[in-house]
Amino acid sequence: MSSKSFERIRLDYDGDVAILTLNRPEKLNALDSKTRMELKQALDEVEQKARVLIITGSGKAFAAGADINELLQRTSLDSMEAAKLGSELFNRIEELDIPVIAAINGYALGGGCELAMACDIRIASRRAKFGQPEINLALIPGAGGTQRLPRLVGIGMAKKLILTGEIIDAETALRIGLVEEVVEEDRLMDRAAEIAEKIAEKSPVAVKFAKKAINSARSMSLPDGLKYELTLFSMLFSTHDAREGMRAFLEKRKPEFRGN
Ligand code: HXC
């Protein structure tokens, strides 16, 4: 396992899996500009070096949102500045070539919940808590909450959560479709690693295309999405990995994927 230290985050590698830990526990991993800058740097690196990324938090929070001290310094925001608060970063996570698993260890509030929603798969510890409490600050979610939450949980539930600012527990998050699994606290990282390793064994190019195709369902019409799926599906037929995958099946052996 190799590690790289930043000031606000930690980046570890375990084989092909990168583990990024938000590491400002005394402020419940509130996402200040330094954290966001370090996250951006880490993403550029892991996209080159890893096959799967796990994002988690240290201490009792995943992330308790944008740093409210920093938000208060802002008298007004133009849309460029607002996007830099989280939207651009979270879009980058969503569009990263490799899959991203959120291992949600505790509070995922405001920008923290938005960060989790930008990840591809969400695994929560039983003690995790979720919410979009921006309304209590007379704000609204500003990094995807009004767009990604209804896509995951439906419009009515998203309105209930965003308009009341209510905080929900992990079991409720599972029931409404905000997370994919809930596990005991001490199993969280092992379970996230199990899923990551399962994905890391597949062909990276097929994994990347599958993520791209599924992401396109958010913005494309069904006919356009089906055409896009077919294009990506067809492209895979010219890869070494698809030949190898099909051959290995017929020869009853484990495939050896190269990523092209
Ligand atoms: C800055 C924060 C913070 C935040 C917690 N802290 N959340 N600082 N920004 N978002 C700080 C506290 O001020 C405190 O610092 C320390 O972390 C511990 O927090 P406590 O409140 O003492 O802990 P606790 O009583 O256990 O309460 C936990 C909590 C509460 C329920 C999660 O901290 C909370 O409500 N936090 C704010 C959540 C929120 O409103 N998030 C949305 C932010 S807006 P000191 O120095 O006093 O020890 C947002 C917009 C997104 O996210 C825009 C795009 C990214």
Short mmCIF file of C-alpha atoms in Angstrom, two decimals, residues 4 222 235:
data_model
loop_
_atom_site.label_atom_id
_atom_site.label_comp_id
_atom_site.label_asym_id
_atom_site.label_seq_id
_atom_site.Cartn_x
_atom_site.Cartn_y
_atom_site.Cartn_z
CA LYS A 4 0.48 10.41 -0.55
CA LEU A 222 -34.14 6.98 -24.93
CA MET A 235 -16.44 -0.10 -30.52
#
